PDB file of C-alpha atoms in Angstrom:
ATOM      1  CA  MET A   1       0.000   0.000   0.000  1.00 40.00           C
ATOM      2  CA  GLU A   2       1.226   3.480  -0.858  1.00 50.00           C
ATOM      3  CA  ASN A   3       2.196   5.846   1.913  1.00 63.00           C
ATOM      4  CA  GLN A   4      -0.233   8.695   1.207  1.00 74.00           C
ATOM      5  CA  GLU A   5       0.114  12.121   2.748  1.00 82.00           C
ATOM      6  CA  SER A   6      -2.817  13.146   4.941  1.00 88.00           C
ATOM      7  CA  PRO A   7      -4.817  16.269   4.045  1.00 87.00           C
ATOM      8  CA  PHE A   8      -3.633  17.808   7.325  1.00 91.00           C
ATOM      9  CA  LYS A   9       0.053  17.351   6.476  1.00 93.00           C
ATOM     10  CA  ALA A  10      -0.437  18.471   2.862  1.00 92.00           C
ATOM     11  CA  GLY A  11      -2.424  21.514   4.033  1.00 93.00           C
ATOM     12  CA  LEU A  12       0.232  22.307   6.631  1.00 95.00           C
ATOM     13  CA  ASN A  13       3.017  22.160   4.037  1.00 95.00           C
ATOM     14  CA  SER A  14       1.071  24.254   1.532  1.00 95.00           C
ATOM     15  CA  GLY A  15       0.059  26.699   4.271  1.00 95.00           C
ATOM     16  CA  LEU A  16       3.697  27.180   5.266  1.00 97.00           C
ATOM     17  CA  ILE A  17       4.625  27.963   1.681  1.00 96.00           C
ATOM     18  CA  LEU A  18       1.640  30.298   1.242  1.00 96.00           C
ATOM     19  CA  GLY A  19       2.408  32.045   4.534  1.00 95.00           C
ATOM     20  CA  ILE A  20       6.000  32.679   3.518  1.00 96.00           C
ATOM     21  CA  ILE A  21       4.844  33.943   0.110  1.00 96.00           C
ATOM     22  CA  SER A  22       2.347  36.221   1.876  1.00 94.00           C
ATOM     23  CA  ILE A  23       5.032  37.683   4.123  1.00 95.00           C
ATOM     24  CA  VAL A  24       7.390  38.216   1.181  1.00 96.00           C
ATOM     25  CA  ILE A  25       4.654  39.991  -0.817  1.00 95.00           C
ATOM     26  CA  THR A  26       3.727  42.135   2.206  1.00 94.00           C
ATOM     27  CA  TYR A  27       7.313  43.240   2.722  1.00 95.00           C
ATOM     28  CA  ILE A  28       7.871  43.902  -1.003  1.00 96.00           C
ATOM     29  CA  VAL A  29       4.720  46.046  -1.098  1.00 95.00           C
ATOM     30  CA  TYR A  30       5.875  47.788   2.090  1.00 94.00           C
ATOM     31  CA  PHE A  31       9.253  48.641   0.531  1.00 94.00           C
ATOM     32  CA  ILE A  32       7.608  49.896  -2.691  1.00 95.00           C
ATOM     33  CA  ASP A  33       4.984  52.089  -0.983  1.00 93.00           C
ATOM     34  CA  PRO A  34       3.646  51.408   2.521  1.00 92.00           C
ATOM     35  CA  THR A  35       0.249  52.929   1.731  1.00 91.00           C
ATOM     36  CA  LEU A  36      -0.319  50.170  -0.849  1.00 92.00           C
ATOM     37  CA  LEU A  37      -0.756  47.778   2.084  1.00 91.00           C
ATOM     38  CA  VAL A  38      -4.256  49.235   2.592  1.00 90.00           C
ATOM     39  CA  ALA A  39      -5.123  49.731  -1.103  1.00 89.00           C
ATOM     40  CA  TRP A  40      -8.167  47.693  -2.070  1.00 89.00           C
ATOM     41  CA  TYR A  41      -6.788  46.662  -5.471  1.00 92.00           C
ATOM     42  CA  VAL A  42      -3.612  45.255  -3.911  1.00 92.00           C
ATOM     43  CA  GLY A  43      -5.727  43.237  -1.491  1.00 91.00           C
ATOM     44  CA  ILE A  44      -7.869  41.852  -4.325  1.00 94.00           C
ATOM     45  CA  GLY A  45      -4.766  40.967  -6.336  1.00 93.00           C
ATOM     46  CA  ILE A  46      -3.201  39.145  -3.405  1.00 93.00           C
ATOM     47  CA  LEU A  47      -6.477  37.288  -2.734  1.00 91.00           C
ATOM     48  CA  VAL A  48      -6.676  36.115  -6.358  1.00 94.00           C
ATOM     49  CA  LEU A  49      -3.044  34.960  -6.240  1.00 94.00           C
ATOM     50  CA  TYR A  50      -3.665  33.249  -2.896  1.00 93.00           C
ATOM     51  CA  ILE A  51      -6.721  31.324  -4.160  1.00 94.00           C
ATOM     52  CA  GLY A  52      -4.902  30.400  -7.362  1.00 95.00           C
ATOM     53  CA  LEU A  53      -1.989  28.972  -5.388  1.00 96.00           C
ATOM     54  CA  ILE A  54      -4.313  26.962  -3.135  1.00 95.00           C
ATOM     55  CA  ILE A  55      -5.964  25.477  -6.219  1.00 95.00           C
ATOM     56  CA  TYR A  56      -2.536  24.709  -7.692  1.00 96.00           C
ATOM     57  CA  TYR A  57      -1.306  23.004  -4.504  1.00 95.00           C
ATOM     58  CA  GLY A  58      -4.652  21.243  -4.120  1.00 94.00           C
ATOM     59  CA  ILE A  59      -4.400  19.764  -7.601  1.00 94.00           C
ATOM     60  CA  GLN A  60      -0.833  18.680  -6.844  1.00 94.00           C
ATOM     61  CA  TYR A  61      -2.043  16.990  -3.661  1.00 93.00           C
ATOM     62  CA  ARG A  62      -4.970  15.345  -5.468  1.00 92.00           C
ATOM     63  CA  ASN A  63      -2.584  13.959  -8.105  1.00 92.00           C
ATOM     64  CA  SER A  64      -0.217  12.696  -5.398  1.00 91.00           C
ATOM     65  CA  ILE A  65      -2.992  10.641  -3.794  1.00 90.00           C
ATOM     66  CA  GLY A  66      -4.122   8.953  -6.978  1.00 86.00           C
ATOM     67  CA  GLY A  67      -5.931  11.650  -8.942  1.00 86.00           C
ATOM     68  CA  PHE A  68      -9.167  11.531  -6.975  1.00 88.00           C
ATOM     69  CA  MET A  69     -10.177  13.410  -3.853  1.00 91.00           C
ATOM     70  CA  PRO A  70     -13.509  13.515  -2.022  1.00 91.00           C
ATOM     71  CA  PHE A  71     -15.026  16.849  -1.029  1.00 93.00           C
ATOM     72  CA  GLY A  72     -14.223  16.404   2.678  1.00 92.00           C
ATOM     73  CA  THR A  73     -10.546  15.834   2.012  1.00 93.00           C
ATOM     74  CA  ALA A  74     -10.416  18.797  -0.377  1.00 94.00           C
ATOM     75  CA  PHE A  75     -12.149  21.031   2.190  1.00 95.00           C
ATOM     76  CA  ASN A  76      -9.770  19.928   4.967  1.00 95.00           C
ATOM     77  CA  PHE A  77      -6.741  20.553   2.776  1.00 95.00           C
ATOM     78  CA  ALA A  78      -7.869  24.054   1.724  1.00 95.00           C
ATOM     79  CA  PHE A  79      -9.015  25.101   5.209  1.00 96.00           C
ATOM     80  CA  ILE A  80      -5.833  23.943   6.938  1.00 96.00           C
ATOM     81  CA  ALA A  81      -3.665  25.599   4.282  1.00 96.00           C
ATOM     82  CA  MET A  82      -5.502  28.907   4.713  1.00 96.00           C
ATOM     83  CA  VAL A  83      -5.438  28.857   8.515  1.00 96.00           C
ATOM     84  CA  VAL A  84      -1.713  28.037   8.659  1.00 97.00           C
ATOM     85  CA  SER A  85      -0.966  30.679   6.044  1.00 96.00           C
ATOM     86  CA  GLY A  86      -3.121  33.198   7.927  1.00 95.00           C
ATOM     87  CA  VAL A  87      -1.282  32.600  11.200  1.00 95.00           C
ATOM     88  CA  ILE A  88       2.108  33.005   9.522  1.00 96.00           C
ATOM     89  CA  SER A  89       0.937  36.125   7.678  1.00 94.00           C
ATOM     90  CA  MET A  90      -0.441  37.631  10.890  1.00 93.00           C
ATOM     91  CA  LEU A  91       2.851  37.009  12.675  1.00 94.00           C
ATOM     92  CA  GLY A  92       4.751  38.622   9.789  1.00 94.00           C
ATOM     93  CA  SER A  93       2.436  41.636   9.894  1.00 92.00           C
ATOM     94  CA  GLN A  94       2.858  42.022  13.642  1.00 92.00           C
ATOM     95  CA  LEU A  95       6.624  41.909  13.172  1.00 94.00           C
ATOM     96  CA  LEU A  96       6.315  44.634  10.540  1.00 93.00           C
ATOM     97  CA  TYR A  97       3.989  46.830  12.650  1.00 91.00           C
ATOM     98  CA  HIS A  98       5.781  46.520  15.981  1.00 91.00           C
ATOM     99  CA  VAL A  99       9.454  45.780  15.252  1.00 93.00           C
ATOM    100  CA  VAL A 100      10.458  46.766  11.716  1.00 93.00           C
ATOM    101  CA  ASP A 101       8.447  50.004  11.498  1.00 92.00           C
ATOM    102  CA  PRO A 102       6.447  50.945  14.605  1.00 92.00           C
ATOM    103  CA  ALA A 103       5.331  54.177  12.884  1.00 93.00           C
ATOM    104  CA  LEU A 104       3.724  52.227  10.011  1.00 92.00           C
ATOM    105  CA  PRO A 105       0.288  51.763  11.634  1.00 92.00           C
ATOM    106  CA  GLY A 106      -0.009  55.566  11.928  1.00 91.00           C
ATOM    107  CA  VAL A 107       0.810  55.982   8.237  1.00 92.00           C
ATOM    108  CA  LEU A 108      -1.703  53.304   7.257  1.00 92.00           C
ATOM    109  CA  ILE A 109      -4.397  54.788   9.504  1.00 91.00           C
ATOM    110  CA  GLU A 110      -3.926  58.216   7.907  1.00 91.00           C
ATOM    111  CA  SER A 111      -4.160  56.661   4.445  1.00 90.00           C
ATOM    112  CA  GLN A 112      -7.323  54.787   5.407  1.00 90.00           C
ATOM    113  CA  MET A 113      -8.834  57.932   6.964  1.00 89.00           C
ATOM    114  CA  GLU A 114      -8.171  59.916   3.775  1.00 89.00           C
ATOM    115  CA  THR A 115      -9.783  57.177   1.676  1.00 88.00           C
ATOM    116  CA  GLN A 116     -12.827  56.927   3.955  1.00 85.00           C
ATOM    117  CA  MET A 117     -13.304  60.693   4.140  1.00 85.00           C
ATOM    118  CA  ALA A 118     -13.043  60.977   0.340  1.00 85.00           C
ATOM    119  CA  MET A 119     -15.677  58.254   0.012  1.00 85.00           C
ATOM    120  CA  LEU A 120     -17.938  59.996   2.524  1.00 82.00           C
ATOM    121  CA  GLU A 121     -17.538  63.250   0.580  1.00 84.00           C
ATOM    122  CA  ARG A 122     -18.544  61.508  -2.669  1.00 85.00           C
ATOM    123  CA  PHE A 123     -21.722  60.320  -0.949  1.00 82.00           C
ATOM    124  CA  GLY A 124     -22.302  63.737   0.615  1.00 78.00           C
ATOM    125  CA  ALA A 125     -22.057  62.413   4.172  1.00 75.00           C
ATOM    126  CA  ALA A 126     -18.768  64.025   5.218  1.00 69.00           C
ATOM    127  CA  ASP A 127     -20.393  67.341   6.142  1.00 73.00           C
ATOM    128  CA  SER A 128     -22.813  65.662   8.562  1.00 78.00           C
ATOM    129  CA  MET A 129     -20.040  63.810  10.434  1.00 78.00           C
ATOM    130  CA  THR A 130     -19.247  65.071  13.917  1.00 80.00           C
ATOM    131  CA  SER A 131     -15.723  65.149  15.279  1.00 83.00           C
ATOM    132  CA  GLU A 132     -16.724  62.380  17.731  1.00 88.00           C
ATOM    133  CA  GLN A 133     -17.719  60.140  14.820  1.00 85.00           C
ATOM    134  CA  ILE A 134     -14.441  60.840  13.040  1.00 83.00           C
ATOM    135  CA  ASP A 135     -12.520  60.114  16.242  1.00 87.00           C
ATOM    136  CA  GLU A 136     -14.441  56.846  16.607  1.00 89.00           C
ATOM    137  CA  ILE A 137     -13.494  55.815  13.066  1.00 86.00           C
ATOM    138  CA  ARG A 138      -9.845  56.619  13.817  1.00 88.00           C
ATOM    139  CA  SER A 139     -10.010  54.702  17.112  1.00 89.00           C
ATOM    140  CA  ASN A 140     -11.468  51.631  15.383  1.00 88.00           C
ATOM    141  CA  LEU A 141      -8.719  51.750  12.763  1.00 88.00           C
ATOM    142  CA  GLU A 142      -6.032  52.092  15.440  1.00 88.00           C
ATOM    143  CA  SER A 143      -7.353  49.101  17.369  1.00 88.00           C
ATOM    144  CA  GLY A 144      -7.056  46.975  14.213  1.00 87.00           C
ATOM    145  CA  TYR A 145      -3.266  47.252  14.302  1.00 88.00           C
ATOM    146  CA  THR A 146      -2.863  46.018  17.869  1.00 87.00           C
ATOM    147  CA  ILE A 147      -2.147  42.389  18.679  1.00 88.00           C
ATOM    148  CA  VAL A 148      -5.597  41.993  20.246  1.00 90.00           C
ATOM    149  CA  GLY A 149      -7.201  43.659  17.221  1.00 89.00           C
ATOM    150  CA  GLN A 150      -5.345  41.351  14.863  1.00 90.00           C
ATOM    151  CA  LEU A 151      -6.428  38.291  16.875  1.00 90.00           C
ATOM    152  CA  LYS A 152     -10.068  39.435  16.791  1.00 92.00           C
ATOM    153  CA  ALA A 153      -9.838  39.995  13.047  1.00 91.00           C
ATOM    154  CA  PHE A 154      -8.252  36.571  12.617  1.00 93.00           C
ATOM    155  CA  GLY A 155     -11.195  34.997  14.453  1.00 92.00           C
ATOM    156  CA  ILE A 156     -13.547  36.519  11.895  1.00 94.00           C
ATOM    157  CA  ILE A 157     -11.245  35.595   9.034  1.00 94.00           C
ATOM    158  CA  VAL A 158     -11.316  31.935  10.083  1.00 96.00           C
ATOM    159  CA  ILE A 159     -15.054  31.974   9.291  1.00 96.00           C
ATOM    160  CA  VAL A 160     -14.308  33.513   5.886  1.00 95.00           C
ATOM    161  CA  TYR A 161     -11.606  30.872   5.361  1.00 95.00           C
ATOM    162  CA  ALA A 162     -14.193  28.149   6.030  1.00 96.00           C
ATOM    163  CA  ILE A 163     -16.517  29.598   3.391  1.00 96.00           C
ATOM    164  CA  ILE A 164     -13.702  29.916   0.851  1.00 95.00           C
ATOM    165  CA  ALA A 165     -12.548  26.370   1.714  1.00 95.00           C
ATOM    166  CA  LEU A 166     -16.062  25.091   0.933  1.00 96.00           C
ATOM    167  CA  ILE A 167     -15.849  26.685  -2.504  1.00 95.00           C
ATOM    168  CA  LEU A 168     -12.289  25.435  -3.058  1.00 95.00           C
ATOM    169  CA  GLY A 169     -13.282  21.970  -1.845  1.00 93.00           C
ATOM    170  CA  ALA A 170     -15.976  21.881  -4.517  1.00 93.00           C
ATOM    171  CA  ILE A 171     -13.428  22.970  -7.131  1.00 93.00           C
ATOM    172  CA  LEU A 172     -10.718  20.510  -6.034  1.00 91.00           C
ATOM    173  CA  LYS A 173     -12.825  17.397  -5.473  1.00 90.00           C
ATOM    174  CA  LYS A 174     -12.729  14.743  -8.130  1.00 85.00           C
ATOM    175  CA  ARG A 175     -14.784  11.588  -7.944  1.00 81.00           C
ATOM    176  CA  ASP A 176     -13.662   8.244  -9.340  1.00 75.00           C
ATOM    177  CA  LYS A 177     -16.470   7.499 -11.787  1.00 74.00           C
ATOM    178  CA  SER A 178     -15.246   3.946 -12.330  1.00 71.00           C
ATOM    179  CA  LEU A 179     -16.638   3.096  -8.874  1.00 69.00           C
ATOM    180  CA  ASP A 180     -20.197   4.003  -9.950  1.00 65.00           C
ATOM    181  CA  TYR A 181     -22.541   1.036 -10.255  1.00 62.00           C
TER     182      TYR A 181
END
C-alpha cells in the first residue's frame, strides 16, 4: 500500500509555503509604498493569487494521492492551508507593525482615513459627520493594528476561510467514476 500524505500534512506544508509567500509579498509592497498595504486593489490581487496557489497546490495533492479526492478531504486541505498561512501572515504583519516600522500603523491609519473621508464626501455624508464620529473611526482603525485587534480579526477571518474552503473543496474534489454502479 502506498504511503499517502494526509490532508492535514499536505495543508500544513502548503500553508507554510503560502504564509511565507504572503510575508514576502507584504514586505515587497511595504518597501515599494507602505500605503499600498491598505489599497483595495492590492488586497484583491493578493487574494486572487492566494486562491490560485491553493488550487494549484490542491491539484498537486490530489494527483499525489491517486488523482481523486472527495469533497471532505479537499475542504480539509484548503481550510488547513488557509489557517496556517493566515497565522504566519499575521505574525509577519505584527513583526512589521511593531518591530520593523512601529510608525507604520499611523501611516496606514492616515491613508485609510483619507480614503474613507473621500468616500464619505462623494456620498455627501462628510459634512454631517461630527468630530466624535471621526474620532471613533480613527479609534477603530487604530485598534485593528494592535495584537488583540489582529487576533479578533483573525477569528472573523477563520469563518471567511471556512466559506472559501467550501468553494475550493468543490473545485478541487474529483470523484472516481469507475466506482459508480
